[in-house]
Coordinates of C-alpha atoms in Angstrom, one line a residue:
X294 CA 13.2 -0.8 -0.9
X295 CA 13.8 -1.7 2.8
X296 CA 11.7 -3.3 5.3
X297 CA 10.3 -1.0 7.9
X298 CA 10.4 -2.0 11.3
X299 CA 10.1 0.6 14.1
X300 CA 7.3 -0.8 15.9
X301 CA 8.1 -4.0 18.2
X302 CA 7.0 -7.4 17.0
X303 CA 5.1 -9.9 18.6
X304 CA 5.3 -13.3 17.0
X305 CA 2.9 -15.9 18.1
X306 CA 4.6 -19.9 18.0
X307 CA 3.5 -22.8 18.8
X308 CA 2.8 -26.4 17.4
X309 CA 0.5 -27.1 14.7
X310 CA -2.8 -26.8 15.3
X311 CA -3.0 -25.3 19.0
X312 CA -4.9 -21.8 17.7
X313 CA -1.9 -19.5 16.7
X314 CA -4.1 -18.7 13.7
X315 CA -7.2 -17.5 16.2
X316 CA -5.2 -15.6 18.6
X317 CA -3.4 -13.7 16.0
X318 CA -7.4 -13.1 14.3
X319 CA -8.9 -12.2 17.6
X320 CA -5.7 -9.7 19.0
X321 CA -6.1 -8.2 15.2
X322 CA -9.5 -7.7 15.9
X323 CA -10.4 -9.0 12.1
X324 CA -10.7 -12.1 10.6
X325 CA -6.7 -12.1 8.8
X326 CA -5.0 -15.5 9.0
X327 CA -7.3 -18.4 7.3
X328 CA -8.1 -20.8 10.6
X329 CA -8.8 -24.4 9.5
X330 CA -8.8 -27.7 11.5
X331 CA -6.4 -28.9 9.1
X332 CA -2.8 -28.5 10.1
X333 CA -0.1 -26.4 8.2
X334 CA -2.6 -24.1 6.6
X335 CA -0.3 -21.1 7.4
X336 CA 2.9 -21.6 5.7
X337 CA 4.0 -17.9 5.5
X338 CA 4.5 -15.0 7.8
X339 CA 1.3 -13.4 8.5
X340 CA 1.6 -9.8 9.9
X341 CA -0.8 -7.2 10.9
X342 CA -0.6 -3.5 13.2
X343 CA -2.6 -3.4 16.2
X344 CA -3.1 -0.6 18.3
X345 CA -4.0 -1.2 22.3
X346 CA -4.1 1.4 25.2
X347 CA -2.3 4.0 23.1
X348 CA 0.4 1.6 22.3
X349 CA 1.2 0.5 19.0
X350 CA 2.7 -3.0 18.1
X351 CA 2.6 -5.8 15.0
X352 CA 1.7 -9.1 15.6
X353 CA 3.7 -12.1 13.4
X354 CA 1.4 -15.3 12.8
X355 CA 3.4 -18.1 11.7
X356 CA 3.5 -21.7 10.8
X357 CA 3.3 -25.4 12.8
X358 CA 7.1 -25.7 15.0
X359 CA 5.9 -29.4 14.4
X360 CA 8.1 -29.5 11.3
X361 CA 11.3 -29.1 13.0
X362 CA 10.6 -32.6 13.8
X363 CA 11.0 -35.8 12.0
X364 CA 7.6 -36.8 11.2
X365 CA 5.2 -37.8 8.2
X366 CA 4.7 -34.6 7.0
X367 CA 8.4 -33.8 6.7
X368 CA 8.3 -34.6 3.0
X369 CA 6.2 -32.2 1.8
X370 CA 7.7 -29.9 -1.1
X371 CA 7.6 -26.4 1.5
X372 CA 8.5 -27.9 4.9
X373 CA 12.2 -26.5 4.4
X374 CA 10.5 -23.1 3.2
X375 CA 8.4 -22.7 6.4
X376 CA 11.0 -23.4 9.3
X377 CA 13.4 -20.9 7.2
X378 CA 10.2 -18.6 7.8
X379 CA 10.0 -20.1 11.5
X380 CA 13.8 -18.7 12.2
X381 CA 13.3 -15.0 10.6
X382 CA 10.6 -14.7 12.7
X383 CA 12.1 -15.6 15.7
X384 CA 14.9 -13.5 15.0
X385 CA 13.3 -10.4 14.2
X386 CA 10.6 -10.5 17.1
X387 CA 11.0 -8.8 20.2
X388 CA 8.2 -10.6 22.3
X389 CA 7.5 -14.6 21.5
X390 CA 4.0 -15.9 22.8
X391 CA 4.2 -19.4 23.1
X392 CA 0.5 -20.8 22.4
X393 CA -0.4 -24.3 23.6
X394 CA -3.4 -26.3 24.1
X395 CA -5.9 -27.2 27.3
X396 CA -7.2 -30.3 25.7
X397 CA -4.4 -32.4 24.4
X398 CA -2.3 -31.7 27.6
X399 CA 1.4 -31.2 27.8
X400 CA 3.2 -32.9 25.1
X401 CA 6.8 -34.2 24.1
X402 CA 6.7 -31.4 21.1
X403 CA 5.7 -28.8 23.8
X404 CA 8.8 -29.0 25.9
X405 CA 11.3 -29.4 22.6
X406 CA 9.8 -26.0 21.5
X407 CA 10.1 -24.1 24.6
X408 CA 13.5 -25.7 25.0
X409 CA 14.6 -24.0 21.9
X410 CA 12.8 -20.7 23.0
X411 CA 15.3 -20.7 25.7
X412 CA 17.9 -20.7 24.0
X413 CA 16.9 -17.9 21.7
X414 CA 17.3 -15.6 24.7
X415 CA 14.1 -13.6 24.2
X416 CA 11.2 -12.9 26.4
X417 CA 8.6 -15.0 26.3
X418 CA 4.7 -15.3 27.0
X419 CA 2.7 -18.9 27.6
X420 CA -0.4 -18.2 26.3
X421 CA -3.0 -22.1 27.5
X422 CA -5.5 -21.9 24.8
X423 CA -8.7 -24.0 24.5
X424 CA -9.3 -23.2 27.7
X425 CA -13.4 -23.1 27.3
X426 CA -14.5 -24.6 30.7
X427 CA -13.4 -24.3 34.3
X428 CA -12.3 -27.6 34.9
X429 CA -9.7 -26.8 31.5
X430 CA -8.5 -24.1 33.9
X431 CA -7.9 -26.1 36.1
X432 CA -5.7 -28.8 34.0
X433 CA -3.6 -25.6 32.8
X434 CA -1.6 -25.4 35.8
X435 CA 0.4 -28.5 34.1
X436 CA 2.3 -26.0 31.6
X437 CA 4.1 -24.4 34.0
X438 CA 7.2 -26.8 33.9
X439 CA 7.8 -25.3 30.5
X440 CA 9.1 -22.6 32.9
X441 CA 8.0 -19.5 31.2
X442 CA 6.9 -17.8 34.6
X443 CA 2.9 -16.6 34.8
X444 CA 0.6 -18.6 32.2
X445 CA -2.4 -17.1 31.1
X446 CA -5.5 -19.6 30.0
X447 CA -7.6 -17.9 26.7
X448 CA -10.2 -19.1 25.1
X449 CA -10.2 -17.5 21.3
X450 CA -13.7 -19.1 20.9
X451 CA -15.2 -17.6 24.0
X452 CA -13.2 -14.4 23.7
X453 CA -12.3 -15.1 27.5
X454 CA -8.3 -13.9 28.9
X455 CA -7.6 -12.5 25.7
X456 CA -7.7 -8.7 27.6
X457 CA -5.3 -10.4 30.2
X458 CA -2.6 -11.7 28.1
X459 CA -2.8 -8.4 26.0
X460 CA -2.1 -6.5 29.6
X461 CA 0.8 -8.5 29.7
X462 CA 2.5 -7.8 26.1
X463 CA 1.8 -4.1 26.5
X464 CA 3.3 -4.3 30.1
X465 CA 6.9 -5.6 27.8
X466 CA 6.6 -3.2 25.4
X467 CA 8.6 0.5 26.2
X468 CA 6.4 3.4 25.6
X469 CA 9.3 5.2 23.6
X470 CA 9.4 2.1 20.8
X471 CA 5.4 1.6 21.2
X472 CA 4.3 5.3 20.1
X473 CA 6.0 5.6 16.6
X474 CA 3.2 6.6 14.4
X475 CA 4.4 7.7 10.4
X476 CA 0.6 7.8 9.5
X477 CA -1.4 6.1 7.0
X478 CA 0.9 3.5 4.7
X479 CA 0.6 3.3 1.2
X480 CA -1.0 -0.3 0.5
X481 CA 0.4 -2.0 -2.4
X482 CA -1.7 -5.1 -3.7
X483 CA -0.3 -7.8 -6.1
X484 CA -3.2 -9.5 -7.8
X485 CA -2.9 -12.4 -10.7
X486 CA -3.9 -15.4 -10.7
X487 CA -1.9 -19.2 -9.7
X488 CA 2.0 -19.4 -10.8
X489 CA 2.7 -16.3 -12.0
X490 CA 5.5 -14.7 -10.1
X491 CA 3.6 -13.0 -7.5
X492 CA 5.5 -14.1 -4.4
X493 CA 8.7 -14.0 -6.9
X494 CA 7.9 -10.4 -7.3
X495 CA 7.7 -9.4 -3.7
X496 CA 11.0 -11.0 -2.8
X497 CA 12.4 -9.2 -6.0
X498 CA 10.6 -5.5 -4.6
X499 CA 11.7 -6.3 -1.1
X500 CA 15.2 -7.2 -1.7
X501 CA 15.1 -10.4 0.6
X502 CA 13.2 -13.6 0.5
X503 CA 10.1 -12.8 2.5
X504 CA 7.6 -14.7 1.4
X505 CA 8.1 -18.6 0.0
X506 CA 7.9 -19.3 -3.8
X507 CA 7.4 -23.0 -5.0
X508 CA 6.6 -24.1 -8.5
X509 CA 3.7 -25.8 -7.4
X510 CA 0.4 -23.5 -7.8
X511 CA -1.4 -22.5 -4.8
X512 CA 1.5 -22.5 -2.5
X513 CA 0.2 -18.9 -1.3
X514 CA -2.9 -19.2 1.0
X515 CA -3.3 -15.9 3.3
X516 CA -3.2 -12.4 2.0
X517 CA 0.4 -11.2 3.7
X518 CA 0.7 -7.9 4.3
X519 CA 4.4 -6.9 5.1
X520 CA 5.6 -2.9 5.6
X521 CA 8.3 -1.5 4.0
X522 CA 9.8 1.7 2.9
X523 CA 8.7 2.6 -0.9
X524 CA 10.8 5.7 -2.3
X525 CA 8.4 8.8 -3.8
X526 CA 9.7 12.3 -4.7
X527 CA 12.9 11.8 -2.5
X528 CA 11.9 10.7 0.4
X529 CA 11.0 7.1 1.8
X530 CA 7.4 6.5 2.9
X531 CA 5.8 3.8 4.6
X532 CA 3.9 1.4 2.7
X533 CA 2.5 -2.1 2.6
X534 CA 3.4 -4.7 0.2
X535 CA 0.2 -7.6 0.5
X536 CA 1.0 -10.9 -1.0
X537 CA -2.1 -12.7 -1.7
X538 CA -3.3 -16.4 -3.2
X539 CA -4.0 -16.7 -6.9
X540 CA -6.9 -16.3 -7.8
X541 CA -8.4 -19.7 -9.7
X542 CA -12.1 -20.3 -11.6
X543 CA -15.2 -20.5 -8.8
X544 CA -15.5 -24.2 -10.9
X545 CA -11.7 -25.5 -9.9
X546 CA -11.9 -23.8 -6.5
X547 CA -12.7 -27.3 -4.5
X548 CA -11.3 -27.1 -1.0
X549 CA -12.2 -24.7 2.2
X550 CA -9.0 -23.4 2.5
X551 CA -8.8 -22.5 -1.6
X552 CA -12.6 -20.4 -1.2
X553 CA -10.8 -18.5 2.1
X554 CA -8.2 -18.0 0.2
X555 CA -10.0 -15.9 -2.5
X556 CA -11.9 -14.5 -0.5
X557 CA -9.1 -12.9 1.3
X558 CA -7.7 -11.8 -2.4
X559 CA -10.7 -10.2 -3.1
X560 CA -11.0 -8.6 0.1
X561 CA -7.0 -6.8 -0.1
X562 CA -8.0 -5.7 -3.6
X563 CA -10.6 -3.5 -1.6
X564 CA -8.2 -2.0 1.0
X565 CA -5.5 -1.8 -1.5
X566 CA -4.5 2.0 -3.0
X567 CA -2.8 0.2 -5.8
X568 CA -2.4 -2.9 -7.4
X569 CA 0.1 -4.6 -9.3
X570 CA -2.0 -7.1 -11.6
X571 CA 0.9 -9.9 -12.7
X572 CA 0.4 -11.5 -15.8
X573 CA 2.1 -14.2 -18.1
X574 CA 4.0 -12.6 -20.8
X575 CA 2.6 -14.8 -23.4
X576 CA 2.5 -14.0 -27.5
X577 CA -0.6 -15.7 -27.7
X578 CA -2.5 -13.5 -25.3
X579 CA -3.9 -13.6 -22.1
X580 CA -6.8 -16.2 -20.3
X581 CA -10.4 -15.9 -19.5
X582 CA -9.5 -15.8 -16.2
X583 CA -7.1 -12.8 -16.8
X584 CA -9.9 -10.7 -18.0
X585 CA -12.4 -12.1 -15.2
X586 CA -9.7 -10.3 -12.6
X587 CA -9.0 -7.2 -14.9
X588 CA -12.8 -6.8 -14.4
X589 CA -12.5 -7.0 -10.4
X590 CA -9.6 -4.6 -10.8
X591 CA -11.9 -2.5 -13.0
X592 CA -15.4 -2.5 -10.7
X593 CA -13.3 -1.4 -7.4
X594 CA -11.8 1.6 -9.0
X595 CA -8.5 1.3 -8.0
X596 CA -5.4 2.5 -9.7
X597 CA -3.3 -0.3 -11.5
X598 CA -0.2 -1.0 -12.9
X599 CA 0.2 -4.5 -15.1
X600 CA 3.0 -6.1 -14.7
X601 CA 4.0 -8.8 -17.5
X602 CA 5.9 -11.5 -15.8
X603 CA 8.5 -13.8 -17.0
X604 CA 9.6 -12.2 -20.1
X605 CA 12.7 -14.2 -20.6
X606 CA 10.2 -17.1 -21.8
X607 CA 9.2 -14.8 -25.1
X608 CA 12.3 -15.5 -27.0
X609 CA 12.4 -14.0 -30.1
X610 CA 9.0 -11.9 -29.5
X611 CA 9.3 -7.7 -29.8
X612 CA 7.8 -6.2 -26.7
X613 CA 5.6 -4.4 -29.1
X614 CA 3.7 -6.9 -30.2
X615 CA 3.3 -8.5 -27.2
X616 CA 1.8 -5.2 -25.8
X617 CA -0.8 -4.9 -28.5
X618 CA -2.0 -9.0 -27.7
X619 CA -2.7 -7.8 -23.5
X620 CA -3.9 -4.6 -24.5
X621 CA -6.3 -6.4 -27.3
X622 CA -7.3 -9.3 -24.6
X623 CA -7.6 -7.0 -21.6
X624 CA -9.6 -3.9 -23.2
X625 CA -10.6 -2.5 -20.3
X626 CA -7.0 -2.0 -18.9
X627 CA -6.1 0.1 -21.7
X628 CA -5.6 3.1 -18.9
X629 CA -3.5 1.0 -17.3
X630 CA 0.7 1.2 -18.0
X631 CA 2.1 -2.6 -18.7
X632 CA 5.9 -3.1 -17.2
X633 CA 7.8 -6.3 -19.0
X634 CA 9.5 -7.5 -15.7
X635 CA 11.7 -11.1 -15.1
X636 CA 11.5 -11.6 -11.3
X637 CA 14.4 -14.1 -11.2
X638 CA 16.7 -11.8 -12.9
X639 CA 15.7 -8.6 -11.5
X640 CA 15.2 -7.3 -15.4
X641 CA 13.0 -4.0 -15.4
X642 CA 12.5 -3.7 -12.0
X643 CA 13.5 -0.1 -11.9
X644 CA 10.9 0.9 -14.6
X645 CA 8.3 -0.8 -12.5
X646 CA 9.0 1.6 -9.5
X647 CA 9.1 4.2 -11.7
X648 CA 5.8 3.8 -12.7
X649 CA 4.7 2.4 -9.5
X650 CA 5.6 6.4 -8.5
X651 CA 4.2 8.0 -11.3
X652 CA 0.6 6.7 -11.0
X653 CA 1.2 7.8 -6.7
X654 CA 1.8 10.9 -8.1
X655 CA -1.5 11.0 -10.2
X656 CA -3.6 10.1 -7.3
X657 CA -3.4 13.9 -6.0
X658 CA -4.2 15.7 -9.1
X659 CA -6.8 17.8 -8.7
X660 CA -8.4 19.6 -12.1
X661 CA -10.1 22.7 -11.6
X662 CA -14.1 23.6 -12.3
X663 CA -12.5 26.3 -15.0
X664 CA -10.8 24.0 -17.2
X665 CA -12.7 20.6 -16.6
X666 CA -15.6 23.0 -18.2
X667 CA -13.3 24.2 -21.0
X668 CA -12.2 20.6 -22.0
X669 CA -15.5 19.4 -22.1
X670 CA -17.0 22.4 -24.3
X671 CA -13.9 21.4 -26.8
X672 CA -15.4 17.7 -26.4
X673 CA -19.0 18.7 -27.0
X674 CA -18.1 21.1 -29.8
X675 CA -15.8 18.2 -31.9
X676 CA -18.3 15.4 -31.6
X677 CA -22.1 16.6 -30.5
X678 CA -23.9 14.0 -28.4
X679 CA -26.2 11.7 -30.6
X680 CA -30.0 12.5 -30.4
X681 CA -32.2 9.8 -27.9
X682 CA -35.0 9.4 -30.1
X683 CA -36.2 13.4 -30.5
X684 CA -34.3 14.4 -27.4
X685 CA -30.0 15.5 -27.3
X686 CA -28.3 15.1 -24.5
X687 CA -27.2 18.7 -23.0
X688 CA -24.3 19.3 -20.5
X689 CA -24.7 22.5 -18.7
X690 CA -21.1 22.3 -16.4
X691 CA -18.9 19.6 -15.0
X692 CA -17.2 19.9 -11.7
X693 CA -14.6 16.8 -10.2
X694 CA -15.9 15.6 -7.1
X695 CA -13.3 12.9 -5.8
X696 CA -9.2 11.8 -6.5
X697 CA -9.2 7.9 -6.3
X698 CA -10.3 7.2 -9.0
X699 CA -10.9 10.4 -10.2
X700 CA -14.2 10.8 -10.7
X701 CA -16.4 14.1 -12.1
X702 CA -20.1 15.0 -12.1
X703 CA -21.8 16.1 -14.8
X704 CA -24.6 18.3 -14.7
X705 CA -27.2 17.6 -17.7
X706 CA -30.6 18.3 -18.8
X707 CA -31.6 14.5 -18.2
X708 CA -29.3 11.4 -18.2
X709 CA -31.6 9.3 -20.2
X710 CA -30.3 10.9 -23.1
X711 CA -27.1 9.8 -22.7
X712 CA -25.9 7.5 -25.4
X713 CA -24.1 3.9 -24.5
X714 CA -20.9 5.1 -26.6
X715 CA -20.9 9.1 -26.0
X716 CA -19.4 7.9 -22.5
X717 CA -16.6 6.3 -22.9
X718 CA -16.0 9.1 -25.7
X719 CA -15.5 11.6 -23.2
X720 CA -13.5 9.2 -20.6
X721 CA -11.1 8.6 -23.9
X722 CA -11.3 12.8 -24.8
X723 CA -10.7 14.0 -20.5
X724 CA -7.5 11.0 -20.8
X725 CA -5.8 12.3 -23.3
X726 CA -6.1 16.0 -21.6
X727 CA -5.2 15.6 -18.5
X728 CA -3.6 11.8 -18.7
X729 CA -4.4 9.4 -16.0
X730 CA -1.6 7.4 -16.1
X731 CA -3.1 3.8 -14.6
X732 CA -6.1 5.3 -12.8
X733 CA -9.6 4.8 -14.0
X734 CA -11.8 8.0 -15.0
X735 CA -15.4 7.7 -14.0
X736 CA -18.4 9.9 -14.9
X737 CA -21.6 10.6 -12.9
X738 CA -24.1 12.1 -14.9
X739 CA -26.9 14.2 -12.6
X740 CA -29.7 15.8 -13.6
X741 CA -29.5 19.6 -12.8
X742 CA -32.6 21.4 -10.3
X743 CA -34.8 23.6 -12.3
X744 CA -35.7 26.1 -9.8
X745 CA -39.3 27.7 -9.4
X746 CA -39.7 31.0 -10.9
X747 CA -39.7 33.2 -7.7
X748 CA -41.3 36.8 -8.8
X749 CA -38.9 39.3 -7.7
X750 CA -39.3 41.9 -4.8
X751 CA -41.4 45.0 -5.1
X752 CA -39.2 47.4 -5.8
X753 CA -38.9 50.5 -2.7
X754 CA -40.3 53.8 -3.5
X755 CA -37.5 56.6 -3.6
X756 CA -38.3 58.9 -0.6
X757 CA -39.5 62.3 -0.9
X758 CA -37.2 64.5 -1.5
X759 CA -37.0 67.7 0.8
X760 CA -35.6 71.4 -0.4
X761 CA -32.9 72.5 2.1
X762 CA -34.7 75.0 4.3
X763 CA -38.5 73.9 4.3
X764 CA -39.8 73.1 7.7
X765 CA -39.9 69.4 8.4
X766 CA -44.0 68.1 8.8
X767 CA -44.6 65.6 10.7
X768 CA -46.6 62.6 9.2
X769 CA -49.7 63.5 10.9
X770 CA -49.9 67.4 9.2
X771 CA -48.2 65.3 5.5
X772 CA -51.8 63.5 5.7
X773 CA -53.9 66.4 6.7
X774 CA -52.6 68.5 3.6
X775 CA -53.1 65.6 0.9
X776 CA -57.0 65.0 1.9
X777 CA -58.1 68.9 1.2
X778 CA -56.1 68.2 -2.1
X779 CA -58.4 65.3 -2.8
X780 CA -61.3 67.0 -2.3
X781 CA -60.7 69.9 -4.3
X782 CA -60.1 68.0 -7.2
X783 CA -63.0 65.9 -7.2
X784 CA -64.8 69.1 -6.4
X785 CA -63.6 71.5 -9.7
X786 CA -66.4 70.0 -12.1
X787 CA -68.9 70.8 -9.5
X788 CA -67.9 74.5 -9.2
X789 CA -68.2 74.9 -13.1
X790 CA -71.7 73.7 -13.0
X791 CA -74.3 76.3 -11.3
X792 CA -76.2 73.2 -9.5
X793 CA -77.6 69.4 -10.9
X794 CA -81.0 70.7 -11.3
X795 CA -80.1 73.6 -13.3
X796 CA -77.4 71.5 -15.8
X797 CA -80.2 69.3 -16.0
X798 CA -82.4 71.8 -17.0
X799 CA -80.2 73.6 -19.9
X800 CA -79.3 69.7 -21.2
X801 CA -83.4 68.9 -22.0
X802 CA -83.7 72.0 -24.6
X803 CA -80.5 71.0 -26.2
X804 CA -81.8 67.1 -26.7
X805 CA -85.2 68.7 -27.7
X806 CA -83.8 71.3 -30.2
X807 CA -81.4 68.1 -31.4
X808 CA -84.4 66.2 -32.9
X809 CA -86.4 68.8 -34.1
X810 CA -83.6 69.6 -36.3
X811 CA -84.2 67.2 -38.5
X812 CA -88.1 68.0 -38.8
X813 CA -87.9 71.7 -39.6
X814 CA -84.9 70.8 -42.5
X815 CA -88.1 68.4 -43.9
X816 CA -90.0 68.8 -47.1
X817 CA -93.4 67.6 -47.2
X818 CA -92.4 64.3 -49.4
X819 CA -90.2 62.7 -46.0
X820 CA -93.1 61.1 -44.4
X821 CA -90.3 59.5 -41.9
X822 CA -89.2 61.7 -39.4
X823 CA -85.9 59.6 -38.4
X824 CA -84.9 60.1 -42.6
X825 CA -82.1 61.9 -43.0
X826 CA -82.2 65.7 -44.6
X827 CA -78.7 66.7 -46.6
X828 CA -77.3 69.7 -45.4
X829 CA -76.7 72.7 -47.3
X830 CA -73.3 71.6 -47.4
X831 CA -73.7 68.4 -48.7
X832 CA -76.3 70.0 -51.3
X833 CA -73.9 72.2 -52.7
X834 CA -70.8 69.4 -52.7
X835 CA -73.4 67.6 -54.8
X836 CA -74.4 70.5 -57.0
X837 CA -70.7 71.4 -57.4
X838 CA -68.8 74.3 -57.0
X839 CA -71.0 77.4 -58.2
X840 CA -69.9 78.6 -61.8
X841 CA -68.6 82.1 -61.6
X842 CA -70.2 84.8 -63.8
X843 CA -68.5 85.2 -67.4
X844 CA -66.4 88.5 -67.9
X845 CA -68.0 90.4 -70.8
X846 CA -65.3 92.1 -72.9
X847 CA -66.3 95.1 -72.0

């Protein structure tokens, strides 16, 4: 990997505790470096992008100059480790902005630093901070013997000059240099909690010593995010390496600084694409708090790589079983690929990139609507979903809906009936299809419309057909032809009847003769008139069939 830098640096110096931490927050426009009232918080370079008036520049935050001093604090275990970080800085900066202080006047330290800024050769910038009053303003003017040129009084508080001084560092910076624009970098985040090789691994990835390492845990403070050039599919892409603090209990976090500290952890796993989660190779297993991070890793959905630090301490151990004890304390980073890696060797570091790549190269998978469907049917049809009391979960069609993580939705009858353990069944079933490799496979189950019976559309008479030949009617002379048709029909049973008074006159004798029928087929014994008389018919059915005569044998 090499370090990318094509845009120009700004690096902001100073002595400790003048407000290089707040002008570097407030020209970021975000709350990056960790300000504190104590002095030498920072201890490591702290850079960030910024973009002003179409020009593009990265600002460098760095420790107290106090410390190339003899002084009290000169024994500390990372003094030696910060002015190294001091120098690169200077060295690799093409603007310096020389903070200082309003309220504690111009000091000894002052003129020793910009003595040595001299020397360096580069262009600097006096930047008079804690300037929150006029009268401050006024006491500014003392500075200038530092002999930097202009000054320009800010107030980080107040928000007041800061427009100014930016005027001025965009005025040094060529447009040619200042436009460079390779897109969006590929964040990298490296996650784990105190002493584990974290900062050991980005000096390792890096190829330089970028960031400081010390035995002692906790030497990390600020998330550090520093660009480089990672190498996918042949060709070298800009990317983001971000350093951050370990991450301790809530219960042994007992300082300020420490809680800023994880809060700006938690806060790079969020904008991170990718994070390497650095664990203890250990044959006993991993901690509690190991699993409390593998579950922050798991909640924001990013993709992860684990990377099992400081191997050479195993001894004897097969890498096998080792894998089984983080994969049996970690189970929810079973998705995730584990890398045995020594950062002070440099063993296994080209496997890590390897897979570093291969999970980048997962991220743009897409699966189609067609086969998602196809793999779920063979799901459904080896293991059916378990009945919710009386009710079975049903999943009409599956469609995915987003890449990081990839996540699909799941059209079902209702999600109630969803079993706890018919999930992660299918998450299991989808990996093995289509294997994510380190990202984590989430389902959202939705409850498909059903949509209102709608009756369909009366269907269009066919028109009329019309012989070739026949003279076209209009629709006035079509109506006048169908009404005589009417009435003629309704008229035909009137025609067949000579008048009403005359049918009604021929139907009277018929009832009449009807019921007398009955009276002249009477004997003398049927004293009823409405009792029935057999027929003649009926009589002889009765009687039988009549006996024909015998032959004689004549």
């Amino acid at each position: 990997m090499e370090t990318a830098c094509k845009i120009p640096t700004v690096a902001i110096v100073g002595r400790p505790n003048v407000g290089k931490s707040s002008l570097f927050n407030a020209i970021a426009g975000r709350r990056i470096s960790i300000v504190h009232e104590e002095c030498g918080v920072t201890r490591d370079r702290i850079v960030a992008p910024v973009k002003y008036s179409g020009r593009r520049f990265q600002i460098v935050d760095t420790g107290g100059l106090g410390l190339f001093h003899d002084n009290q604090n000169a024994s500390a275990p990372w003094d030696a480790e910060i002015r190294e970080q001091l120098e690169a800085a200077l060295i690799d900066a093409d603007i310096i902005v020389l903070v200082v202080e309003a309220q504690s006047g111009l000091l000894p330290l002052d003129s020793t630093i910009a003595k040595k800024l001299h020397e360096s050769g580069k262009e600097v910038i006096l930047a008079v901070n804690k300037v929150d009053n006029p009268a401050l303003e006024k006491n500014a003017v003392e500075f200038s013997v530092l002999g930097f040129g202009e000054l320009y009084p800010v107030s980080c508080t107040h928000r007041h000059g800061i427009g100014n001084l930016m005027d001025r560092i965009i005025a040094s910076i060529t447009k040619s240099s200042g436009d460079i624009d390779d897109g969006e970098p590929f964040s990298i985040a490296v996650i784990g909690r105190p002493n584990v090789g974290k900062s050991s691994i980005v000096n390792r990835l890096l190829g330089e010593k970028r960031v400081i390492v010390s035995d002692v845990a906790g030497t990390t403070r600020d998330s550090i995010d520093i660009p480089f050039s990672l190498e996918f599919r042949n060709e070298k892409i800009p990317a983001i390496l971000i350093d951050t603090a370990g991450l301790r209990k809530r219960a042994k976090v007992n300082s300020a600084v420490e809680i800023f500290s994880v809060m700006r952890a938690e806060d790079s796993i969020k904008k991170a694409r990718l994070v390497l989660f650095v664990v203890e190779a250990r044959p006993d297993g991993l901690t509690a708090q190991d699993r409390h991070i593998a579950r922050m890793i798991v909640d924001s959905g990013k993709a992860c790589v684990v990377v099992a630090n400081k191997w050479d301490v195993c001894g004897s151990f097969k890498q096998k079983d080792i894998l089984d004890e983080v994969y049996y304390t970690l189970p929810l980073m079973t998705y995730a690929p584990v890398v045995f890696t020594c950062a002070l060797s440099g063993y296994n570091f080209g496997k890590l990139l390897d897979s570093i790549a291969e999970v980048m190269g997962q991220m743009d998978v897409h699966i189609t609507t067609s086969v998602l469907n196809k793999v779920i049917s063979d799901a459904v049809q080896s293991n059916a979903p378990p009945c919710i009391g009386t009710k079975q979960l049903k999943i009409y069609y599956a469609t995915m809906i987003k890449n990081e993580p990839p996540t699909f939705a799941l059209f079902v009858n209702n999600p109630k009936y969803a079993a706890n353990n018919y999930m992660p069944y299918l998450v299991n079933f989808m990996r093995k299809k289509f294997a994510f490799a380190g990202l984590p496979v989430k389902l959202e189950l939705r409850e498909k419309e059903r949509r209102a019976f709608v009756p369909p559309p009366p269907k269009n008479k066919r028109p009329k057909r019309i012989r070739p030949g026949a003279p076209k009617s209009s629709p006035s002379t079509s109506e006048d032809t169908k009404a005589p048709r009417a009435k003629s029909k309704s008229a035909r049973p009137a025609t067949r009847k000579s008048s009403p008074s005359t049918s009604a006159n021929t139907k009277a004798p018929r009832a009449k003769s009807k019921s007398a029928r009955p009276a002249t087929r009477k004997s003398g014994s049927f004293s009823s008139p409405k009792a029935r008389v057999p027929s003649a018919k009926s009589r002889s059915v009765r009687r039988g069939p009549k006996k024909k005569p015998a032959k004689s044998g004549r």
